[in-house]
XYZ file of C-alpha atoms in Angstrom:
712
model
C -46.621 -43.747 33.115
C -45.167 -44.596 29.862
C -42.925 -42.007 28.304
C -44.905 -42.150 24.909
C -47.818 -40.612 26.642
C -48.203 -36.880 26.274
C -49.739 -35.514 29.354
C -52.545 -33.001 29.880
C -51.577 -29.610 28.206
C -53.703 -26.752 29.135
C -54.397 -24.340 26.188
C -52.511 -21.005 26.514
C -54.918 -18.233 27.187
C -54.145 -14.759 25.831
C -56.089 -11.615 24.992
C -57.375 -12.038 21.412
C -55.669 -9.856 18.862
C -57.295 -8.375 15.702
C -56.992 -10.189 12.638
C -56.163 -13.629 14.332
C -57.675 -16.543 12.564
C -60.894 -18.005 14.614
C -59.240 -21.462 14.952
C -56.063 -20.036 16.601
C -56.119 -20.314 20.292
C -55.266 -16.861 20.860
C -57.940 -15.629 18.540
C -60.810 -18.035 19.299
C -62.068 -15.894 22.134
C -64.973 -13.471 21.777
C -64.314 -9.692 22.150
C -65.439 -8.496 25.547
C -68.671 -6.786 26.104
C -67.182 -3.396 25.446
C -66.607 -4.649 21.885
C -70.084 -5.670 21.188
C -71.302 -2.325 19.870
C -69.239 -3.112 16.873
C -71.324 -5.809 15.832
C -73.844 -4.982 13.109
C -77.137 -3.887 14.033
C -80.097 -6.378 13.850
C -83.306 -5.195 12.413
C -86.727 -6.210 13.579
C -90.058 -4.928 12.732
C -91.326 -4.514 16.226
C -88.071 -2.866 17.651
C -88.297 0.658 19.218
C -85.280 2.663 18.519
C -83.352 3.160 21.910
C -80.549 5.395 20.682
C -78.396 6.186 17.879
C -76.969 3.229 15.898
C -80.228 1.066 16.619
C -82.456 -0.079 13.810
C -85.716 1.813 13.167
C -88.947 0.297 12.300
C -89.481 -1.302 8.823
C -85.637 -1.534 8.562
C -85.044 1.957 7.742
C -83.083 4.858 9.288
C -82.169 8.358 8.367
C -78.859 9.923 7.121
C -77.719 13.292 7.832
C -79.943 14.750 5.113
C -83.103 13.363 6.871
C -83.864 10.780 4.249
C -84.767 7.298 5.011
C -82.647 4.577 3.689
C -82.327 0.745 4.197
C -80.113 -0.515 6.829
C -77.855 -3.478 6.232
C -78.238 -3.978 2.505
C -80.210 -6.874 1.025
C -78.757 -9.607 3.147
C -79.683 -7.855 6.593
C -82.812 -5.832 5.747
C -86.390 -6.979 6.737
C -89.461 -6.380 4.524
C -91.864 -3.629 5.703
C -94.923 -4.861 7.440
C -97.430 -2.653 5.148
C -96.062 -4.541 2.218
C -97.975 -7.564 0.824
C -96.869 -10.877 2.188
C -94.407 -12.728 -0.017
C -93.693 -9.470 -2.144
C -90.034 -8.729 -2.467
C -88.573 -5.975 -0.331
C -88.259 -2.647 -2.286
C -84.573 -1.857 -3.139
C -83.602 1.687 -2.008
C -81.840 4.103 -4.555
C -78.413 4.830 -3.817
C -78.001 8.040 -2.048
C -75.464 10.363 -0.297
C -75.865 8.533 2.922
C -76.248 5.088 1.760
C -73.876 2.523 3.211
C -73.661 -1.155 4.152
C -72.978 -2.122 7.821
C -69.481 -3.363 8.465
C -69.072 -6.793 9.537
C -67.969 -7.741 12.938
C -64.016 -7.344 13.022
C -63.582 -10.280 15.174
C -65.495 -13.460 16.382
C -68.570 -15.003 14.517
C -70.711 -12.635 12.498
C -74.147 -12.152 13.591
C -77.506 -13.355 11.824
C -80.700 -11.572 11.305
C -83.450 -12.593 13.718
C -80.946 -13.543 16.371
C -83.290 -12.221 19.149
C -85.847 -14.941 18.221
C -83.619 -17.759 19.618
C -82.208 -17.744 22.991
C -80.888 -20.182 25.357
C -82.607 -21.516 28.466
C -80.217 -19.679 30.622
C -81.110 -16.498 28.982
C -77.863 -16.017 26.674
C -78.243 -15.100 23.040
C -77.215 -18.204 21.194
C -76.797 -16.673 17.758
C -74.983 -13.491 18.420
C -73.434 -14.460 21.729
C -75.181 -11.368 23.515
C -75.606 -12.451 27.064
C -72.770 -14.829 27.239
C -70.210 -14.232 29.983
C -67.235 -11.936 28.752
C -64.478 -14.189 27.277
C -66.812 -17.033 26.344
C -66.129 -18.348 22.730
C -69.213 -17.607 20.555
C -71.063 -20.328 19.461
C -71.102 -21.106 15.494
C -74.491 -20.891 13.968
C -73.767 -20.214 10.127
C -72.310 -22.605 7.630
C -69.872 -19.914 6.684
C -68.524 -19.617 10.152
C -67.885 -23.329 10.300
C -66.234 -23.519 6.934
C -63.895 -20.712 7.837
C -63.030 -22.587 11.096
C -62.546 -25.847 9.469
C -60.342 -24.179 6.854
C -58.097 -22.495 9.425
C -58.030 -25.600 11.763
C -56.930 -27.897 8.854
C -54.245 -25.348 7.851
C -52.987 -25.470 11.496
C -53.052 -29.362 11.528
C -51.389 -29.543 8.031
C -48.393 -27.423 9.437
C -47.096 -30.538 11.514
C -44.548 -32.897 9.992
C -44.208 -35.462 12.830
C -46.711 -37.147 15.013
C -46.698 -34.899 17.873
C -47.051 -31.669 16.068
C -50.093 -32.956 14.145
C -51.835 -33.987 17.174
C -50.879 -30.801 18.984
C -52.056 -28.860 16.005
C -55.518 -30.825 16.476
C -55.768 -29.992 20.221
C -54.828 -26.284 19.854
C -57.148 -25.618 16.735
C -60.109 -26.964 18.638
C -59.637 -25.876 22.060
C -61.303 -23.381 23.019
C -63.017 -22.565 19.547
C -64.682 -25.721 18.914
C -64.725 -27.541 22.303
C -63.644 -26.847 26.013
C -61.491 -30.082 26.130
C -60.183 -32.839 23.774
C -58.815 -36.386 24.328
C -56.774 -37.927 21.355
C -56.292 -41.777 21.463
C -54.068 -43.598 18.848
C -53.313 -47.081 18.262
C -50.272 -48.547 19.979
C -48.477 -49.252 17.855
C -49.365 -47.262 14.950
C -49.644 -49.460 11.761
C -47.393 -48.430 8.975
C -48.390 -48.435 5.168
C -49.882 -51.705 4.245
C -48.654 -53.828 7.213
C -51.289 -55.738 9.185
C -50.800 -55.834 13.171
C -51.206 -59.157 14.544
C -51.954 -58.493 18.180
C -55.114 -57.037 19.323
C -56.183 -53.292 18.704
C -54.859 -51.133 21.716
C -55.536 -47.380 21.972
C -53.231 -45.131 23.956
C -54.158 -41.892 25.294
C -51.741 -39.644 23.196
C -52.801 -36.165 24.358
C -55.219 -34.263 26.256
C -56.202 -30.464 26.264
C -58.403 -28.291 27.788
C -59.211 -24.676 28.823
C -57.288 -23.617 31.976
C -59.429 -23.102 35.120
C -56.798 -21.030 36.906
C -55.332 -17.665 36.868
C -52.412 -17.144 34.117
C -48.659 -17.211 34.873
C -48.477 -13.433 35.229
C -51.145 -13.119 38.029
C -53.735 -11.580 35.679
C -57.444 -12.741 36.281
C -58.815 -14.765 33.515
C -62.435 -13.813 32.259
C -65.237 -14.785 34.421
C -66.251 -17.757 32.151
C -62.756 -19.322 32.804
C -62.403 -18.650 36.638
C -62.444 -21.662 38.866
C -65.705 -22.789 40.004
C -66.346 -23.608 43.696
C -66.554 -27.324 42.669
C -64.140 -27.792 39.746
C -65.560 -29.730 36.826
C -64.519 -33.197 35.849
C -62.665 -31.289 32.718
C -60.243 -30.039 35.132
C -57.955 -33.072 35.173
C -58.611 -35.323 32.127
C -55.457 -37.422 32.565
C -56.248 -38.658 36.064
C -59.967 -39.565 35.320
C -59.231 -41.555 32.024
C -57.179 -44.612 31.637
C -54.097 -44.551 29.361
C -54.381 -47.824 27.519
C -57.717 -49.296 26.076
C -58.024 -52.650 24.334
C -60.647 -52.598 21.532
C -62.603 -55.878 21.959
C -63.736 -57.551 18.696
C -67.573 -57.069 18.407
C -67.628 -54.783 21.368
C -69.380 -51.238 21.420
C -66.217 -49.349 20.965
C -65.323 -51.321 17.874
C -68.551 -50.840 16.338
C -68.418 -47.091 16.586
C -64.818 -47.022 15.195
C -65.974 -49.284 12.421
C -68.746 -46.870 11.685
C -66.119 -44.088 11.044
C -68.600 -41.289 11.268
C -68.717 -39.044 14.558
C -71.573 -39.681 16.929
C -72.805 -37.734 19.918
C -71.932 -39.160 23.330
C -75.642 -39.492 24.204
C -76.349 -41.849 21.318
C -76.990 -45.528 22.469
C -73.742 -46.661 20.589
C -71.524 -44.068 22.215
C -72.983 -44.567 25.600
C -71.830 -48.170 25.401
C -68.537 -47.437 23.946
C -67.382 -44.449 26.175
C -66.958 -46.781 29.327
C -64.911 -49.112 27.379
C -62.636 -46.092 26.151
C -62.416 -43.943 29.308
C -62.354 -46.689 31.727
C -63.866 -46.853 35.141
C -64.797 -43.448 36.235
C -64.188 -42.113 32.796
C -67.824 -41.284 32.280
C -67.584 -38.412 34.702
C -65.565 -36.615 32.192
C -68.380 -36.541 29.639
C -71.258 -33.954 30.374
C -74.637 -34.632 29.836
C -76.610 -33.808 26.598
C -74.986 -33.371 23.176
C -71.748 -31.849 24.816
C -69.603 -34.490 23.722
C -68.603 -35.902 20.225
C -66.749 -39.213 19.605
C -65.023 -39.086 16.480
C -62.992 -42.103 14.947
C -59.707 -41.063 13.337
C -59.430 -43.183 9.988
C -56.180 -43.126 8.012
C -55.752 -44.265 4.394
C -56.780 -47.949 5.061
C -57.896 -48.386 8.805
C -58.871 -46.647 11.769
C -55.919 -45.552 13.626
C -57.506 -43.957 16.833
C -60.388 -41.637 18.207
C -60.937 -38.051 19.339
C -63.453 -37.091 22.181
C -64.519 -33.429 21.837
C -66.098 -32.158 25.179
C -68.100 -28.867 26.176
C -68.915 -27.685 29.668
C -72.472 -27.991 30.766
C -72.627 -24.089 30.825
C -71.646 -24.151 27.199
C -74.122 -24.455 24.474
C -74.419 -27.870 23.184
C -73.175 -29.375 20.035
C -75.479 -29.318 16.986
C -75.972 -31.725 14.111
C -73.732 -29.666 11.992
C -70.780 -29.843 14.272
C -70.789 -33.518 13.507
C -69.596 -32.594 10.053
C -67.054 -30.219 11.588
C -65.757 -33.087 14.040
C -65.733 -35.411 10.734
C -63.372 -33.037 8.878
C -61.176 -32.352 11.573
C -60.677 -36.227 12.388
C -60.227 -36.926 8.718
C -57.478 -34.297 8.356
C -55.890 -35.350 11.450
C -55.906 -39.007 10.578
C -54.460 -38.521 7.073
C -51.677 -36.179 8.598
C -50.804 -38.834 11.211
C -50.853 -41.576 8.573
C -48.375 -39.587 6.385
C -46.335 -38.644 9.585
C -45.760 -42.324 10.390
C -44.762 -43.196 6.774
C -42.329 -40.285 7.036
C -40.941 -41.556 10.208
C -40.455 -45.092 8.701
C -38.687 -43.584 5.504
C -36.404 -41.475 7.827
C -35.593 -44.748 9.775
C -34.908 -46.648 6.777
C -32.587 -43.717 5.658
C -30.688 -43.744 8.724
C -30.394 -47.415 8.659
C -29.119 -47.234 5.119
C -26.708 -44.525 5.786
C -25.344 -46.282 9.112
C -24.673 -49.594 7.191
C -23.154 -47.768 4.227
C -20.360 -46.040 6.514
C -18.057 -47.840 8.759
C -19.582 -48.398 12.217
C -16.027 -48.503 13.766
C -12.892 -47.593 12.411
C -10.150 -50.280 12.519
C -6.840 -49.604 14.625
C -4.027 -50.552 12.390
C -0.545 -50.446 13.588
C 1.340 -47.300 13.158
C -1.705 -44.866 12.719
C -4.621 -43.438 14.438
C -7.910 -42.554 12.841
C -10.886 -40.393 13.378
C -13.922 -39.514 11.243
C -16.966 -37.527 10.961
C -20.036 -37.594 8.581
C -22.762 -34.782 8.409
C -25.822 -35.195 6.058
C -26.802 -32.173 3.845
C -29.843 -31.540 5.998
C -32.236 -33.155 8.290
C -34.795 -33.612 5.448
C -31.966 -35.504 3.515
C -30.488 -37.902 5.774
C -28.792 -40.095 3.005
C -26.007 -38.972 0.505
C -23.206 -40.346 -1.605
C -20.240 -39.357 0.444
C -18.266 -42.103 2.131
C -14.986 -42.833 3.885
C -13.160 -45.911 4.735
C -10.070 -47.398 6.218
C -9.071 -50.833 5.154
C -6.098 -52.781 6.783
C -3.756 -54.150 4.297
C -0.823 -56.839 4.477
C 2.509 -55.822 5.930
C 0.804 -53.482 8.453
C -0.281 -51.086 5.781
C -3.509 -49.283 5.658
C -5.829 -47.960 2.839
C -7.517 -44.686 3.263
C -10.442 -43.963 1.101
C -12.935 -40.964 0.678
C -15.400 -40.694 -2.033
C -18.374 -38.653 -3.184
C -21.213 -39.863 -5.687
C -23.166 -37.003 -7.090
C -26.404 -36.162 -5.275
C -27.704 -36.842 -1.632
C -30.491 -39.361 -2.417
C -31.380 -43.024 -1.798
C -29.920 -43.573 -5.471
C -26.764 -41.884 -4.658
C -26.451 -43.867 -1.162
C -26.975 -47.246 -3.181
C -24.392 -46.451 -5.692
C -21.999 -45.322 -3.100
C -22.561 -48.670 -1.188
C -21.728 -50.614 -4.333
C -18.619 -48.508 -4.991
C -17.386 -48.671 -1.308
C -17.969 -52.586 -1.675
C -15.854 -52.632 -4.767
C -13.207 -50.522 -3.373
C -12.884 -53.075 -0.208
C -12.708 -56.062 -2.530
C -9.891 -54.308 -4.819
C -7.998 -53.435 -1.534
C -8.195 -56.980 -0.346
C -6.310 -57.909 -3.679
C -3.559 -55.311 -2.565
C -3.633 -53.691 -5.956
C -1.864 -50.244 -6.402
C -4.078 -47.224 -5.917
C -4.246 -46.196 -9.377
C -5.527 -49.787 -10.303
C -7.994 -49.530 -7.713
C -9.504 -46.347 -9.290
C -9.514 -48.076 -12.804
C -11.661 -50.793 -11.694
C -13.833 -48.346 -9.816
C -14.289 -46.474 -13.104
C -15.121 -49.592 -14.812
C -17.721 -50.602 -12.184
C -19.245 -47.048 -12.372
C -19.838 -47.556 -15.922
C -21.435 -50.872 -15.478
C -23.875 -49.309 -13.093
C -24.905 -46.672 -15.614
C -24.021 -44.089 -17.952
C -24.716 -41.148 -15.578
C -23.080 -42.688 -12.429
C -20.330 -40.247 -11.552
C -18.249 -40.213 -8.554
C -15.136 -38.548 -7.179
C -12.560 -40.684 -5.159
C -9.253 -40.462 -3.293
C -7.464 -43.731 -2.527
C -4.212 -43.572 -0.543
C -2.115 -46.324 0.890
C 0.088 -45.711 4.102
C 3.147 -47.953 5.013
C 4.117 -47.209 8.544
C 7.461 -48.968 8.221
C 8.736 -47.093 5.339
C 6.980 -43.812 6.449
C 5.671 -43.286 2.971
C 2.162 -42.691 1.459
C 0.955 -43.434 -2.114
C -2.039 -41.452 -3.310
C -4.194 -41.478 -6.516
C -6.996 -39.290 -7.143
C -10.058 -39.275 -9.288
C -11.304 -35.696 -9.571
C -11.338 -35.244 -5.636
C -10.354 -32.172 -3.644
C -6.575 -32.753 -2.698
C -5.891 -33.805 0.854
C -4.139 -31.498 3.344
C -1.158 -32.492 5.417
C -0.636 -31.076 8.825
C 2.916 -31.387 9.886
C 4.283 -31.760 13.564
C 5.532 -28.260 13.748
C 2.292 -26.817 12.716
C 2.694 -26.188 8.959
C -0.046 -27.233 6.882
C 0.174 -27.973 3.092
C -1.968 -29.055 0.246
C -0.549 -31.968 -1.271
C 0.161 -31.618 -5.067
C -1.641 -34.750 -6.539
C -2.752 -35.127 -9.980
C -6.489 -34.504 -10.074
C -7.517 -37.108 -12.491
C -10.996 -37.378 -13.933
C -14.086 -38.550 -11.952
C -14.979 -42.158 -11.814
C -17.633 -43.059 -14.417
C -16.089 -41.047 -17.362
C -14.143 -44.053 -18.672
C -11.045 -44.263 -20.857
C -8.820 -42.083 -18.308
C -5.666 -43.318 -16.957
C -5.067 -42.569 -13.315
C -1.643 -41.597 -11.929
C -0.254 -42.335 -8.381
C 2.475 -40.341 -6.478
C 4.369 -41.373 -3.494
C 5.213 -38.892 -0.899
C 6.721 -38.652 2.628
C 4.534 -39.311 5.787
C 6.678 -38.325 8.623
C 5.782 -39.370 12.202
C 3.602 -36.980 13.989
C 2.011 -35.820 10.634
C -1.840 -35.628 10.175
C -3.389 -36.344 6.723
C -6.961 -34.965 6.204
C -9.263 -36.388 3.617
C -12.541 -34.814 3.055
C -15.311 -34.260 0.437
C -16.184 -31.052 -1.261
C -19.215 -30.338 1.075
C -16.588 -29.016 3.601
C -14.924 -26.598 1.327
C -17.329 -25.692 -1.204
C -20.747 -23.816 -0.990
C -22.862 -21.096 -2.404
C -20.731 -18.480 -0.588
C -17.286 -19.683 -1.691
C -15.597 -21.609 -4.294
C -13.696 -24.806 -3.618
C -10.208 -23.424 -3.804
C -11.007 -20.621 -1.540
C -12.567 -23.308 0.947
C -9.533 -25.159 0.817
C -7.345 -22.310 1.730
C -9.550 -21.546 4.679
C -9.197 -25.253 5.652
C -5.511 -24.929 5.532
C -5.391 -21.876 7.621
C -7.749 -23.399 10.137
C -5.608 -26.565 10.569
C -2.403 -24.296 10.989
C -4.243 -22.133 13.553
C -5.449 -25.158 15.582
C -1.984 -26.812 15.550
C -0.539 -23.544 16.954
C -2.675 -23.998 20.155
C -0.923 -27.292 21.156
C 2.544 -26.261 20.391
C 5.190 -27.107 17.878
C 5.994 -30.637 19.682
C 2.559 -31.965 20.236
C 0.113 -32.537 17.442
C -3.681 -31.806 18.315
C -5.775 -34.539 19.390
C -7.556 -36.164 16.436
C -11.179 -35.888 17.756
C -10.846 -32.253 18.706
C -9.190 -31.386 15.348
C -12.185 -32.885 13.490
C -14.562 -30.735 15.594
C -12.340 -27.674 15.038
C -12.475 -28.451 11.131
C -16.330 -28.603 11.169
C -16.563 -25.333 13.145
C -15.222 -23.453 10.096
C -18.792 -24.071 8.522
C -21.003 -21.080 8.828
C -24.494 -20.333 8.035
C -25.379 -21.163 4.442
C -22.279 -23.424 4.157
C -24.289 -26.683 4.448
C -25.106 -27.384 0.753
C -23.724 -30.949 0.593
C -23.195 -33.845 2.744
C -19.660 -33.963 4.351
C -17.355 -36.906 5.008
C -14.180 -36.352 6.998
C -11.386 -38.744 7.568
C -8.145 -37.634 9.663
C -5.110 -40.074 10.029
C -2.236 -39.240 12.605
C 0.877 -41.226 11.383
C 2.905 -42.624 14.240
C 4.683 -45.181 12.083
C 6.998 -47.953 13.312
C 10.541 -47.205 14.192
C 13.222 -49.017 12.183
C 14.844 -50.588 15.340
C 11.372 -52.363 15.948
C 11.441 -54.039 12.466
C 13.321 -57.156 11.493
C 13.356 -58.453 7.916
C 14.903 -61.214 6.159
C 14.803 -63.029 2.694
C 15.150 -66.910 2.737
C 15.890 -69.137 -0.264
C 13.125 -71.937 -0.830
C 15.401 -74.612 0.539
C 14.996 -77.407 3.183
C 17.193 -75.320 5.587
C 15.012 -72.366 5.525
C 12.852 -73.381 8.427
C 15.826 -73.744 10.671
C 17.451 -70.552 9.504
C 14.236 -68.749 10.173
C 14.057 -70.078 13.910
C 17.494 -68.843 14.433
C 16.794 -65.364 13.177
C 13.751 -65.018 15.118
C 15.391 -66.194 18.280
C 18.128 -63.403 17.814
C 15.675 -60.798 17.271
C 13.736 -61.503 20.322
C 16.765 -61.401 22.403
C 17.571 -58.068 21.109
C 14.247 -56.852 21.890
C 14.109 -58.655 25.352
C 11.229 -60.869 24.437
C 13.038 -64.290 25.286
C 9.695 -65.432 26.909
C 8.233 -65.725 23.414
C 11.117 -67.657 21.906
C 9.390 -71.037 22.303
C 6.118 -70.015 20.666
C 7.622 -67.875 17.779
C 10.198 -70.580 16.840
C 7.391 -73.233 16.751
C 5.079 -71.126 14.568
C 7.637 -69.620 12.300
C 8.926 -72.939 11.634
C 5.466 -74.308 10.507
C 4.530 -71.128 8.521
C 7.804 -71.116 6.624
C 7.911 -74.891 6.071
C 4.552 -74.462 4.151
C 5.788 -71.525 2.145
C 9.173 -73.348 1.061
C 7.128 -76.544 0.014
C 5.375 -74.661 -2.816
C 7.382 -71.374 -3.556
C 9.818 -70.947 -6.384
C 11.061 -67.666 -5.300
C 12.587 -66.453 -2.123
C 10.464 -66.280 1.096
C 10.199 -63.319 3.074
C 10.219 -63.160 6.771
C 9.280 -59.984 8.925
C 9.113 -59.442 12.604
C 7.448 -56.330 13.943
C 7.563 -55.072 17.572
C 4.533 -52.700 18.359
C 1.949 -53.395 21.035
C 1.999 -56.889 19.970
C 4.674 -59.044 18.041
C 3.524 -59.527 14.507
C 5.236 -62.072 12.357
C 4.708 -61.996 8.343
C 5.579 -64.804 5.861
C 5.481 -64.013 2.122
C 5.817 -66.167 -0.889
C 4.828 -66.184 -4.606
C 2.039 -68.791 -4.345
C -1.508 -67.160 -4.644
C -3.417 -70.039 -3.201
C -4.486 -69.340 0.376
C -3.966 -71.849 3.209
C -7.019 -73.480 4.582
C -7.552 -74.623 8.220
C -8.608 -78.123 8.154
C -8.645 -81.086 10.872
C -5.933 -83.591 10.177
C -6.596 -87.386 10.519
C -4.726 -89.623 12.802
C -2.851 -91.252 9.937
C -1.713 -88.066 8.239
C 1.778 -86.952 8.528
C 1.138 -83.247 8.133
C -1.614 -80.803 8.082
C -1.244 -79.559 11.647
C 0.762 -76.532 11.078
C -2.126 -74.077 10.920
C -3.880 -75.895 13.494
C -1.038 -74.922 16.050
C -0.942 -71.401 14.590
C -4.668 -71.227 15.318
C -4.326 -72.446 18.710
C -1.196 -70.457 20.056
C -1.588 -67.003 18.174
C -3.613 -64.179 19.226
C -4.748 -63.621 15.704
C -3.843 -65.117 12.374
C -4.773 -64.647 8.741
C -3.729 -64.931 5.150
C -3.927 -62.108 2.422
C -3.605 -62.486 -1.292
C -1.309 -60.195 -3.213
C -0.705 -59.303 -6.589
C 2.554 -61.296 -6.415
C 1.492 -64.070 -4.062
C 0.384 -64.024 -0.648
C 1.278 -63.234 3.182
C 0.491 -65.548 6.097
C 0.660 -63.707 9.226
C 0.070 -64.171 13.069
C 0.420 -62.069 16.219
C 1.287 -62.767 19.806
C 0.660 -60.675 23.035
C 3.925 -59.313 24.539
C 4.324 -60.326 28.141
């Protein structure tokens, strides 16, 4: 069976409690026979008093003073037989013993003249007198139906998602309105204005019925719900009906669904449509007579399903007014399902938008390890303006970015995406951190006058073990040292992005190996219960306490550290979305770095080959000598040909061997296929064929061409 199908769910049966809504499952059952005396007495002219509390002839009784008074007030009293026909009943004067009968505390109020209408089986249809104990009382008055429809629609409206709305419909109608219900929905459900191209298919979404067994606590259910010697067809709806039903164009089921209005199952159109809906053998579910109603579920623009209400043969049949009740239930349920589908689509769009706005995976730059977390403000606000990013830079450096756009809406997410894209573009130009924030500020002003955001931009160099940070109104980062000491870095706060006309300042700090830098948004440290500086101090203490658990020589694992940081959030602390970026600085040891400066002369390529050969011999990487000499010679030759200033050559030994050649020419090299008659143009082709990876990055002072080779 398909996982999307909700199987049959028997309605829970509990003893009715006073004051429970008649549409609720636990308040839908009648009081037992011992509670019947609480119902108001029904007056009849030919009734003989049988005891205290019964109606007297001519609708009068005696109070404690021996005076007669009308029983039940104007709406319940009957005219005396001695008065002329058509004359209005005499209104009694108020006296000491005058009173109005109290309405029935539970169930459906009774009506006058109820004794004149009885079911064929002898049960009293209007008052329920004579029904088996525990049997739901039939609704006969318009007020009863209105109260039921109001309570049922309120229960249906409580649901937010699709399953909650369908379950609300089932639990509101069983057993008050019907003994069982089947709900069919289109598969797939149409969303908004989209028009499905395939055939209309209905899937059985949920079935519900009155249980025919003892409850889980071993208590006997009322007699009306005890199992019959031969179980009825309603005992197992899911096995007698088909799961999928295709609505054929021009078929009987299609005509009923197009009619929109509910119909009795014994109507000619319904008799032809039910076999198509329920499948072979499904007609056994439908009792005879007017004990089944087929109600189409119509949303705002189209029919999205159908509901089948069923009553057992021993239950009073549906009446014509019950069609109006079924129509109301179907309309409210269909509109709720339509809105739930639209809400689900909006939630899906929000999730996809947020997922694409944030990095799907973090890069693995040399000398640093990264971990991140993102938490939305709430389940109902899945998108926000917080973001984080890690951008590899030339020279094995990495840019660490965290920002926060005001608000957590679709607009904030859109602005965040624009600012993040701008930051990535500026990082590719290798601009200093303060220049990046300056251009972000200009971009925010172009987006609008009220586009405000905070941002922190840091660049880590694993070779020099230094980090350069610039801040635009963002909470300061926290640096956790290897020994367990956590400190809040003193970074100039600056003004938020979007203010305009503000200069940003960058500071350069030590980033020792083994230290961890934590960048975060204000949602982590600020809430209604604490100010931002109190939260920052709590964060610092949390980091220090976590580091003590692993000892002074071993930093805590990054993923576990992020989880521990988020655990500091208590109830009421989630006022805003949270972005968290943690960077563990491993660095590159000086012994693994070789750096030279070459003059732009014809002898530079040969000198570069000799220097690379010596470095590889020192690192015991002689097996890479031939490849490195060939590629270094080609790249340095291209740089010397156009450079006017000294050319730089750097080799880095990490998990791979990386070679970087820098010059002062901003034009990036382009890979092309050389012709057979060309004397040059094959250098980058060789690099592309022999190197593991290669690339070129434009700098503010020129460019860097790099390539990597696998070690061993």
